[in-house]
């Protein structure tokens, strides 16, 4: 086919657009892997957005008041890389040539933190969609909190491109529904309606009316009939910007592999190189020289200078505004700066409550509520909530309002029953910055949000999760609600710190560790059932938690014959078992191990001090699948865990049936001592 877009577009625009297209084709061809078709289709939209609409500063990609852009269909990464390169970001043409190669800044899917201008890591479809919603929530919250009449220092939009796959994934429903509910008027999404996915035409599996769907969510919906029609697209963006109280969806009809004589509008254009011949034919159809590859004509090269100048001017204007704000509101400005930097206020740790046995027995989720509420007034950046379980996860900040459409500056969020959406939104909030987001649900439902938790870990975002109802200790709700394999599954995620505290003081330290962890997400794993406060006059202080594991109760005489390792609610069991073992002249050391990740990071000498290599009799006690514990108990050790699904009964009965009794621990420990004595 012969593209007719020359007739519609002024030449310099078309040259820039075709530069994006051909760079994508060439990079994918050179890498012999990648997705050329979607960048070819979306090039006009990206060009228009990056050069005319997006308020961004290519030389300062972290300018706080920039508009955010999310490429939710991360497989179209070359679209983003070419756009960033052409608009003057610190991304060279050589990097585009090294697309998908080891050590390049142009990986297969965009990775936040690696490439300047990449606002979030995308690729798992639907995640970016939810991230954008989180960014817009953070913006609305910070605008409400910090802006003052005549002084708007927070005022930016969030744009995203989303594909069929993004909209098919359930997370897009969850996030879009909440975005509509919250009236996120500064959210502008473009849906790439190209009718093609990997298996063929979308009609194979996707026939809903997307416009009606989003209208139903309360979004402002527009259509652009032709993705090459820049004037229509610009008008739609302008209308979306003018819409203040509803998120916008612009449904743009595009053609995957646009201009490719044999592959346009086919699934073949989606995820493999066009082929040398087809690249040549497509370039000919564009009126583009066949060689050299990676050609950037002067018209396209000139873009960078203009975009940099445009961005620098925008940023300078904002800086002047900020300076005036700082003069008028010095305290607020200082607070804003600290929030942006993710700094915790000096002395915040003094707000951590100290619990003693006199405080009685409470579930760790209940201790957590006390800690959260002690910290909330001090840590004003804490914003979060639960997926409709706040009364059970105990995550409400008392006295703080509900973050709703008409009160975006409040701090208690209500995610609705949308765990996956919550996970993606928390990531977006953390990426936006200025807030310290937390989200809560039952531990069992981490399975519903695991993809987002994994991405938080991959991006090393300081999200805090409060996961309660952490074991068969849930009781009567039964096996559907009783986590068994979730601890192992969460611990298997690199860069995620999992903390399962044993009592009130450890729960306070767990929050402390989570807040101090700026380099990745932290999951607090908390009980539903009550646990006693450990007598710290007889045991070690709870701040040992910061090292992941610590000697809670030393063996009599200091040389243990057996080590009892436990987390959370099972620590108390081990303390009781220790008493019995000691009575039987078996010196037993109890090691509280709330975080295997934190412990693994300690120097060998510390680890050996806690778990002396010479002591082979080691029993780990945890009401979960034993997977992962053998690293710590060794080949001679034993794990009292659970290798079946749970059961519906009062929790005391379940724990007894599953062997979580002092008797069992003592018996298993004795057997271990006997077995290892002969070694
Ligand atoms: C959660 C998830 N499932 C599956 C995939 C694999 N995948 C990559 S692109 C794609 C679908 C492509 O269709 P579409 O979203 O319409 O993108 P386009 O063909 O327009 O580029 C799939 C299934 C993925 N990246 N993420």
XYZ file of C-alpha atoms and ligand atoms in Angstrom:
705
model
C 0.000 0.000 0.000
C 1.027 3.560 -0.426
C 0.701 5.686 2.666
C -1.416 8.693 1.994
C -0.417 10.529 5.122
C 1.852 12.867 3.205
C -1.272 14.573 2.028
C -2.472 15.098 5.589
C 0.702 16.074 7.347
C 3.072 18.936 6.903
C 6.424 17.559 5.816
C 8.676 18.258 8.810
C 6.191 16.506 11.077
C 6.068 13.525 8.782
C 9.841 13.325 8.611
C 10.050 13.201 12.395
C 7.258 10.646 12.614
C 8.861 8.452 9.991
C 12.161 8.774 11.815
C 10.520 7.200 14.871
C 9.015 4.504 12.671
C 12.221 3.652 10.841
C 14.335 3.749 13.999
C 11.960 1.203 15.515
C 12.074 -0.969 12.397
C 15.861 -0.789 12.188
C 16.472 -1.422 15.884
C 14.196 -4.449 15.951
C 15.735 -5.734 12.737
C 19.255 -5.285 14.072
C 18.437 -6.955 17.391
C 16.563 -9.617 15.483
C 13.939 -9.368 18.194
C 11.300 -6.930 19.316
C 8.041 -5.295 18.369
C 8.150 -2.961 15.377
C 4.475 -2.706 14.442
C 3.102 -0.730 17.350
C 5.791 1.972 17.332
C 5.095 2.355 13.611
C 1.401 2.826 14.367
C 1.787 5.112 17.357
C 4.646 7.261 16.057
C 2.389 10.227 15.173
C 0.790 10.182 18.620
C 4.108 9.972 20.435
C 5.562 12.695 18.259
C 2.654 15.003 18.892
C 2.552 14.282 22.611
C 6.274 14.621 23.265
C 6.742 17.760 21.194
C 3.500 19.659 21.766
C 1.536 18.516 24.776
C 3.729 16.901 27.367
C 5.211 19.376 29.810
C 8.606 17.816 30.317
C 12.196 18.872 30.531
C 14.408 16.395 28.653
C 17.570 17.699 30.325
C 16.025 17.314 33.754
C 13.835 14.225 33.574
C 13.088 14.327 37.290
C 11.664 17.859 37.338
C 8.962 17.277 39.969
C 6.133 19.113 38.212
C 6.620 17.423 34.842
C 3.782 15.588 33.199
C 4.163 11.844 33.504
C 4.084 9.600 30.461
C 3.518 5.857 30.769
C 3.926 3.435 27.902
C 1.683 0.743 29.303
C 2.203 -1.451 26.243
C 5.881 -1.776 27.161
C 6.599 -4.152 24.295
C 6.458 -1.084 22.052
C 9.557 0.154 23.882
C 11.260 1.425 20.725
C 8.510 4.024 20.438
C 9.562 5.411 23.785
C 13.301 5.157 23.177
C 13.031 6.869 19.776
C 10.837 9.611 21.262
C 13.230 10.199 24.164
C 16.213 10.256 21.821
C 14.587 12.686 19.394
C 13.368 15.074 22.069
C 16.776 15.458 23.663
C 16.953 13.063 26.583
C 20.330 11.673 27.506
C 19.899 8.661 25.250
C 22.184 8.397 22.258
C 21.614 6.972 18.821
C 24.234 4.371 19.705
C 22.007 3.206 22.526
C 19.188 2.770 20.018
C 21.546 0.699 17.902
C 22.186 -1.459 20.958
C 18.487 -2.159 21.469
C 17.973 -5.264 23.623
C 21.709 -5.851 24.075
C 23.580 -6.639 27.294
C 24.290 -3.521 29.306
C 22.390 -1.158 27.003
C 19.967 1.512 28.200
C 17.468 0.230 25.690
C 16.283 -3.098 27.104
C 13.482 -5.116 25.534
C 10.912 -3.506 27.790
C 11.323 -0.075 29.393
C 13.003 -0.207 32.783
C 12.590 2.637 35.225
C 15.866 3.825 36.686
C 17.867 2.639 33.711
C 16.792 4.987 30.953
C 16.202 8.688 31.583
C 12.581 9.573 30.910
C 11.240 6.084 31.550
C 8.719 6.759 34.303
C 7.904 3.146 35.069
C 8.888 -0.366 34.128
C 6.303 -1.833 31.811
C 5.845 -4.999 29.841
C 3.465 -7.088 31.922
C 0.321 -5.707 30.309
C -2.010 -3.620 32.405
C 0.549 -2.651 35.050
C 1.412 0.678 33.447
C -2.273 1.458 33.193
C -2.583 1.138 36.970
C 0.721 2.939 37.610
C -0.614 5.994 35.780
C -3.682 6.024 38.013
C -1.403 5.938 41.052
C 0.631 8.833 39.674
C -2.523 10.872 39.118
C -3.734 10.096 42.650
C -0.399 11.245 44.067
C -0.584 14.435 42.005
C -4.117 15.210 43.141
C -3.171 14.514 46.752
C -0.051 16.679 46.710
C -1.821 19.488 44.852
C -4.515 19.547 47.524
C -1.961 19.440 50.282
C 0.601 21.922 49.061
C -0.970 24.354 46.598
C -2.150 27.672 47.959
C -4.250 30.364 46.285
C -2.104 31.998 43.634
C 0.642 29.457 44.277
C 0.259 26.280 42.289
C 3.419 24.272 42.576
C 1.825 20.911 41.866
C -0.091 20.905 38.611
C 0.652 18.238 36.083
C -1.032 15.538 34.083
C -0.457 11.855 33.578
C -0.616 10.474 30.057
C -0.465 6.857 28.970
C -0.638 4.769 25.849
C -2.488 1.509 26.361
C -3.042 -1.364 23.980
C -5.693 -4.031 23.529
C -3.751 -6.256 25.903
C -3.712 -3.554 28.574
C -7.457 -3.220 28.373
C -8.066 -6.961 28.366
C -6.083 -7.476 31.564
C -8.282 -7.304 34.654
C -6.055 -4.804 36.393
C -7.103 -2.157 33.879
C -10.682 -2.604 35.028
C -9.745 -2.203 38.670
C -7.615 0.865 38.092
C -9.982 2.509 35.593
C -12.915 1.987 37.900
C -11.134 3.693 40.798
C -9.832 6.464 38.528
C -13.382 7.246 37.418
C -14.615 7.142 40.984
C -11.912 9.561 42.097
C -12.631 11.973 39.207
C -8.997 12.018 38.133
C -9.411 14.747 35.550
C -5.710 15.039 34.886
C -5.431 11.489 33.612
C -5.328 11.231 29.822
C -5.046 7.789 28.278
C -4.788 6.921 24.611
C -6.067 3.514 23.645
C -4.286 2.076 20.640
C -7.236 0.475 18.909
C -5.425 -1.478 16.206
C -7.522 -4.624 16.381
C -4.461 -6.879 16.524
C -2.894 -8.983 19.254
C -0.441 -11.865 19.057
C -2.864 -14.562 18.018
C -4.543 -12.485 15.363
C -7.492 -10.126 15.257
C -8.988 -8.982 18.540
C -12.334 -10.334 17.334
C -11.032 -13.740 18.439
C -11.483 -12.802 22.075
C -12.362 -9.146 22.610
C -15.669 -7.747 21.500
C -16.809 -5.436 24.260
C -17.628 -1.834 23.563
C -14.599 -0.131 25.081
C -16.134 3.330 24.784
C -19.206 2.256 26.717
C -17.096 0.433 29.240
C -15.090 3.527 30.062
C -18.127 5.787 29.905
C -19.585 3.428 32.501
C -16.607 4.045 34.744
C -17.260 7.755 34.495
C -14.509 8.525 32.008
C -14.649 11.148 29.289
C -14.362 9.187 26.050
C -13.400 10.447 22.614
C -12.544 8.799 19.336
C -9.933 9.656 16.763
C -10.691 7.811 13.554
C -7.194 7.882 12.132
C -3.962 7.704 14.106
C -2.215 9.680 11.394
C -4.554 12.609 11.727
C -2.464 14.885 13.932
C -5.002 17.684 13.897
C -7.726 15.369 15.180
C -5.403 13.949 17.815
C -4.304 17.395 18.964
C -7.922 18.474 19.221
C -8.756 15.382 21.271
C -5.863 16.062 23.620
C -7.003 19.652 24.028
C -10.528 18.482 24.847
C -9.148 15.929 27.312
C -7.076 18.623 28.985
C -10.133 20.829 29.261
C -12.028 18.048 31.048
C -11.263 18.650 34.700
C -13.424 16.176 36.539
C -13.233 12.959 34.554
C -10.293 10.888 33.376
C -10.048 10.823 29.589
C -9.794 7.941 27.188
C -8.975 8.755 23.599
C -9.684 5.749 21.426
C -7.419 6.071 18.436
C -7.865 3.790 15.450
C -4.407 2.889 14.244
C -2.763 0.392 11.921
C -0.133 -1.895 13.370
C 2.920 -2.007 11.104
C 1.722 1.121 9.378
C 3.139 1.408 5.855
C 4.444 -2.143 5.633
C 3.164 -3.463 2.297
C 2.741 -7.043 3.485
C 2.460 -6.812 7.270
C 0.344 -3.779 8.117
C -2.779 -4.741 10.067
C -1.486 -8.237 10.705
C -0.280 -10.026 13.824
C 3.017 -10.577 11.997
C 3.830 -6.918 12.537
C 3.434 -7.279 16.295
C 6.355 -9.159 17.765
C 9.040 -9.983 15.233
C 11.338 -8.109 12.906
C 9.711 -7.148 9.629
C 12.559 -8.781 7.706
C 15.211 -7.072 5.633
C 13.127 -7.025 2.480
C 9.993 -5.774 4.170
C 11.970 -3.056 5.923
C 13.238 -1.923 2.525
C 9.759 -2.019 1.027
C 8.290 -0.113 3.951
C 10.963 2.553 3.782
C 10.257 2.873 0.068
C 6.578 3.299 0.872
C 7.490 6.121 3.258
C 9.685 7.664 0.556
C 12.620 6.968 2.868
C 16.151 6.104 1.751
C 16.850 2.384 1.975
C 20.139 3.082 3.713
C 21.780 3.872 5.968
C 19.819 2.270 8.767
C 19.163 4.451 11.819
C 18.924 7.475 9.568
C 18.025 10.659 11.427
C 17.391 13.498 8.971
C 18.228 17.070 9.921
C 14.570 17.938 10.497
C 14.399 15.229 13.141
C 17.762 16.110 14.644
C 16.594 19.676 15.093
C 13.770 18.498 17.360
C 16.003 17.856 20.347
C 17.188 21.434 20.600
C 13.654 22.767 20.383
C 12.281 20.300 22.943
C 15.118 20.943 25.353
C 14.593 24.699 25.065
C 10.832 24.282 25.481
C 11.299 22.091 28.541
C 13.932 24.286 30.113
C 11.662 27.312 29.738
C 8.740 25.437 31.311
C 10.878 24.333 34.174
C 12.325 27.812 34.669
C 8.831 29.262 34.823
C 7.912 26.662 37.444
C 11.095 27.336 39.401
C 10.177 31.006 39.577
C 6.742 30.022 40.812
C 8.289 27.733 43.389
C 10.616 30.484 44.558
C 7.626 32.759 45.163
C 5.868 29.929 46.998
C 8.911 29.298 49.127
C 8.984 32.952 50.068
C 5.318 33.035 50.976
C 5.225 29.620 52.661
C 8.737 28.667 53.771
C 7.601 25.871 56.084
C 5.363 24.268 53.510
C 8.089 24.550 50.903
C 10.543 22.818 53.214
C 8.007 20.108 53.884
C 7.417 19.705 50.164
C 11.135 19.400 49.484
C 11.542 16.779 52.195
C 8.566 14.843 50.859
C 10.013 14.926 47.352
C 13.349 13.701 48.647
C 11.632 10.925 50.601
C 13.227 12.192 53.798
C 11.807 11.188 57.140
C 11.507 14.033 59.657
C 14.245 14.269 62.261
C 13.474 12.344 65.409
C 10.532 10.433 63.903
C 11.669 7.220 65.552
C 10.855 8.723 68.939
C 7.200 8.383 67.969
C 7.525 4.599 67.854
C 5.540 3.228 70.794
C 7.191 1.040 73.408
C 5.089 -1.958 74.423
C 5.565 -4.096 77.515
C 3.987 -7.317 78.775
C 1.695 -5.105 80.820
C 0.030 -4.135 77.538
C -1.382 -7.660 77.337
C -1.851 -9.869 74.321
C -2.849 -8.493 70.957
C -2.615 -9.706 67.385
C 0.382 -8.265 65.552
C -2.123 -6.594 63.194
C -3.473 -4.771 66.250
C -0.002 -3.796 67.429
C 0.567 -2.564 63.893
C -2.455 -0.308 64.106
C -1.052 1.272 67.246
C 2.291 1.809 65.577
C 0.756 3.215 62.405
C -1.362 5.616 64.402
C 1.561 6.721 66.507
C 3.567 7.429 63.357
C 0.821 8.932 61.199
C 0.852 12.410 62.761
C 4.637 12.583 62.460
C 5.008 11.083 59.012
C 2.717 13.235 56.901
C 3.825 11.552 53.688
C 2.238 8.253 54.720
C -0.770 7.745 52.483
C -2.496 4.444 52.073
C -5.302 2.111 52.761
C -6.730 -1.274 52.193
C -8.608 -3.298 49.623
C -11.818 -3.039 51.644
C -10.351 -4.721 54.697
C -9.226 -1.799 56.835
C -11.261 -2.915 59.884
C -9.468 -6.273 59.699
C -6.027 -5.203 58.520
C -6.167 -2.364 61.064
C -4.716 0.124 58.648
C -6.892 3.165 59.140
C -5.130 6.299 60.320
C -7.519 7.632 62.930
C -8.528 11.233 62.618
C -7.303 11.394 59.051
C -9.961 11.801 56.412
C -10.819 9.633 53.450
C -9.019 10.308 50.195
C -11.979 10.772 47.888
C -12.779 12.831 44.790
C -13.703 15.882 46.834
C -10.999 15.339 49.455
C -7.861 14.275 47.569
C -5.613 15.751 50.245
C -6.784 13.212 52.840
C -4.604 10.230 53.634
C -6.833 7.197 54.134
C -7.331 5.493 50.821
C -10.081 3.072 49.915
C -8.948 0.851 47.094
C -12.151 -1.150 47.008
C -11.910 -4.887 46.494
C -9.168 -4.478 43.945
C -5.913 -5.983 45.211
C -4.177 -6.042 41.865
C -5.242 -2.509 41.059
C -4.051 -1.474 44.517
C -0.633 -2.999 43.855
C -0.233 -1.172 40.552
C -1.550 2.086 41.992
C 0.818 1.926 44.976
C 3.681 1.546 42.512
C 2.493 4.586 40.572
C 2.263 6.631 43.769
C 5.775 5.628 44.796
C 7.083 6.398 41.319
C 5.445 9.804 41.406
C 7.151 10.632 44.653
C 6.192 12.974 47.465
C 4.163 10.272 49.225
C 5.056 7.088 51.080
C 2.312 4.699 50.026
C 1.093 1.658 51.895
C -1.539 -0.892 51.009
C -3.166 -3.662 52.957
C -5.052 -6.868 52.469
C -5.180 -10.420 53.782
C -1.912 -12.240 53.193
C -3.703 -14.908 51.170
C -4.719 -12.292 48.601
C -1.151 -11.381 47.782
C -1.776 -13.958 45.089
C -4.150 -11.416 43.538
C -1.509 -8.690 43.448
C 1.737 -10.555 43.065
C 2.563 -9.154 39.595
C 2.535 -5.629 41.002
C 4.518 -6.608 44.097
C 7.098 -8.144 41.800
C 7.355 -4.931 39.799
C 7.674 -2.846 42.967
C 10.615 -5.077 43.836
C 12.071 -4.905 40.339
C 11.875 -1.100 40.448
C 13.024 -1.042 44.088
C 10.101 1.152 45.087
C 9.658 1.945 48.791
C 6.095 0.659 48.981
C 4.913 -0.769 52.315
C 2.475 -3.667 52.380
C 0.504 -4.634 55.436
C -0.531 -8.253 54.982
C -2.565 -9.675 57.831
C -4.225 -13.010 58.634
C -0.889 -14.586 57.972
C -1.341 -18.320 58.635
C -3.730 -21.116 59.543
C -4.055 -19.027 62.691
C -6.847 -17.328 60.717
C -9.032 -20.149 62.021
C -12.619 -20.698 60.998
C -12.445 -19.061 57.569
C -10.718 -22.225 56.446
C -8.253 -23.207 53.747
C -9.348 -20.610 51.187
C -8.224 -17.907 53.576
C -5.243 -19.580 55.210
C -1.862 -18.767 53.683
C 0.408 -21.779 53.321
C 2.794 -21.097 50.459
C 2.538 -17.284 50.442
C 5.483 -16.666 52.758
C 7.789 -18.719 50.572
C 6.325 -17.099 47.461
C 6.891 -13.575 48.777
C 10.379 -14.434 50.042
C 11.235 -15.721 46.586
C 10.874 -12.212 45.114
C 14.288 -10.513 44.947
C 14.506 -7.059 46.577
C 11.323 -7.591 48.566
C 11.850 -7.509 52.311
C 9.385 -9.721 54.150
C 9.009 -9.149 57.897
C 6.911 -11.324 60.174
C 7.163 -9.856 63.671
C 6.553 -11.888 66.821
C 4.955 -9.358 69.170
C 4.234 -5.690 69.741
C 7.822 -4.460 70.103
C 8.896 -6.410 67.014
C 5.924 -4.960 65.123
C 7.092 -1.451 66.007
C 10.569 -2.367 64.796
C 9.083 -3.890 61.654
C 7.441 -0.577 60.765
C 10.733 1.112 61.542
C 12.593 -1.230 59.202
C 9.975 -0.728 56.495
C 10.200 3.053 56.725
C 13.989 2.965 56.722
C 13.966 0.826 53.597
C 14.035 3.353 50.781
C 15.446 0.870 48.310
C 12.609 -1.524 47.816
C 9.230 -2.695 49.019
C 8.628 -4.153 52.462
C 5.888 -6.601 53.354
C 4.743 -6.692 56.978
C 3.170 -10.071 57.612
C 0.890 -9.983 60.629
C -1.302 -12.292 62.654
C -5.019 -12.302 63.135
C -4.701 -14.120 66.442
C -3.328 -12.666 69.653
C 0.300 -13.035 70.662
C 1.766 -12.118 74.020
C 4.382 -9.405 74.384
C 7.693 -11.116 74.989
C 9.272 -10.202 78.306
C 12.199 -8.148 77.137
C 13.650 -7.958 80.625
C 14.455 -11.648 80.161
C 14.903 -11.653 76.382
C 16.880 -9.523 73.947
C 15.490 -6.164 72.809
C 13.295 -6.106 69.715
C 15.555 -3.840 67.680
C 17.460 -6.993 66.819
C 14.765 -7.217 64.159
C 16.646 -4.664 62.095
C 19.270 -7.341 61.506
C 16.665 -9.833 60.369
C 17.356 -12.410 63.090
C 18.723 -12.231 66.591
C 19.277 -14.337 69.655
C 16.085 -13.747 71.548
C 16.733 -16.143 74.426
C 20.165 -17.609 74.997
C 20.715 -21.215 75.972
C 21.547 -21.701 79.597
C 25.294 -21.548 80.005
C 25.626 -19.885 76.613
C 26.415 -22.964 74.562
C 23.316 -24.246 72.827
C 22.776 -27.856 71.935
C 19.793 -26.959 69.827
C 18.677 -23.824 67.981
C 14.992 -23.037 67.756
C 14.334 -20.691 64.843
C 10.938 -19.082 64.431
C 9.037 -16.140 63.030
C 5.880 -14.349 64.094
C 3.363 -16.228 66.171
C 5.610 -19.295 66.419
C 8.287 -17.465 68.395
C 6.225 -17.686 71.574
C 5.915 -21.428 71.068
C 9.674 -21.778 70.862
C 10.182 -19.719 74.019
C 7.863 -22.062 75.893
C 9.583 -25.118 74.401
C 12.940 -23.709 75.440
C 11.816 -23.597 79.071
C 10.968 -27.297 78.913
C 14.188 -28.240 77.147
C 16.237 -26.298 79.629
C 14.401 -28.103 82.400
C 15.518 -31.338 80.804
C 19.105 -30.077 80.684
C 19.055 -29.459 76.924
C 20.456 -25.963 76.474
C 18.302 -24.370 73.763
C 18.717 -21.025 72.061
C 15.686 -19.274 70.555
C 16.410 -17.197 67.490
C 13.706 -14.822 66.375
C 13.980 -14.566 62.586
C 11.390 -12.012 61.492
C 13.111 -11.286 58.188
C 15.184 -13.829 56.337
C 16.097 -11.175 53.758
C 17.475 -8.734 56.319
C 19.377 -11.562 57.980
C 20.824 -12.785 54.694
C 22.272 -9.303 54.176
C 24.225 -9.361 57.447
C 27.948 -10.081 57.514
C 28.887 -13.725 57.833
C 30.328 -13.102 61.300
C 26.979 -11.878 62.606
C 25.111 -14.726 60.974
C 27.531 -17.218 62.490
C 27.144 -15.605 65.873
C 23.365 -16.044 65.690
C 23.467 -19.478 64.084
C 26.790 -21.016 65.205
C 27.981 -23.317 62.411
C 28.947 -25.956 64.986
C 25.370 -26.350 66.173
C 23.767 -28.691 63.651
C 20.629 -29.366 65.656
C 18.428 -26.622 64.313
C 14.670 -26.656 64.278
C 12.733 -24.016 62.356
C 9.134 -23.513 63.395
C 6.808 -21.651 61.062
C 3.142 -22.239 60.295
C 3.714 -22.317 56.554
C 5.284 -24.432 53.862
C 8.914 -25.220 54.881
C 10.207 -24.229 51.421
C 13.247 -21.995 51.857
C 14.101 -22.876 55.453
C 16.727 -25.472 54.663
C 19.242 -22.770 53.948
C 19.056 -21.867 57.636
C 18.540 -25.223 59.322
C 21.069 -27.034 57.122
C 20.947 -30.604 55.945
C 20.946 -31.919 59.514
C 18.169 -29.620 60.613
C 14.414 -29.995 60.732
C 11.457 -27.777 59.920
C 8.134 -27.880 61.684
C 5.948 -26.468 58.925
C 2.763 -27.242 57.027
C 2.715 -29.220 53.811
C -0.993 -29.350 53.135
C -3.797 -26.837 52.867
C -5.417 -25.618 56.033
C -8.782 -26.407 57.558
C -11.828 -24.667 58.923
C -11.896 -24.815 62.700
C -11.043 -22.663 65.703
C -7.405 -21.760 65.265
C -6.237 -23.376 68.491
C -7.575 -26.705 67.226
C -5.908 -26.310 63.820
C -2.560 -25.450 65.372
C -2.821 -28.430 67.662
C -3.740 -30.787 64.814
C -0.901 -29.423 62.704
C 1.606 -29.954 65.483
C 2.165 -26.369 66.553
C 2.301 -27.254 70.222
C 5.004 -26.962 72.837
C 5.016 -30.762 73.069
C 5.738 -31.169 69.383
C 8.482 -28.573 69.351
C 10.132 -30.198 72.365
C 9.818 -33.658 70.856
C 11.227 -32.595 67.463
C 14.049 -30.702 69.167
C 14.971 -33.692 71.309
C 14.936 -35.982 68.285
C 17.225 -33.578 66.490
C 19.631 -33.413 69.392
C 19.740 -37.196 69.522
C 20.238 -37.485 65.762
C 22.966 -34.895 65.468
C 24.788 -36.039 68.622
C 26.035 -39.093 66.744
C 27.554 -37.025 63.922
C 0.360 -9.809 31.463
C 0.907 -10.123 30.114
N 0.454 -11.194 29.441
C 0.961 -11.510 28.234
C 1.932 -10.760 27.670
C 2.563 -11.155 26.346
N 2.129 -10.197 25.308
C 2.910 -9.196 24.912
S 2.124 -8.177 23.837
C 0.724 -9.096 23.903
C -0.542 -8.706 23.202
C -0.350 -7.822 22.098
O -1.532 -7.208 21.746
P -1.769 -5.671 22.021
O -1.830 -5.428 23.438
O -2.965 -5.289 21.213
O -0.487 -4.978 21.446
P -0.172 -4.658 19.935
O -0.379 -5.928 19.166
O -1.106 -3.616 19.522
O 1.235 -4.230 19.959
C 0.891 -10.192 24.734
C -0.159 -11.227 24.963
C 2.386 -9.636 28.392
N 3.352 -8.845 27.940
N 1.841 -9.335 29.581
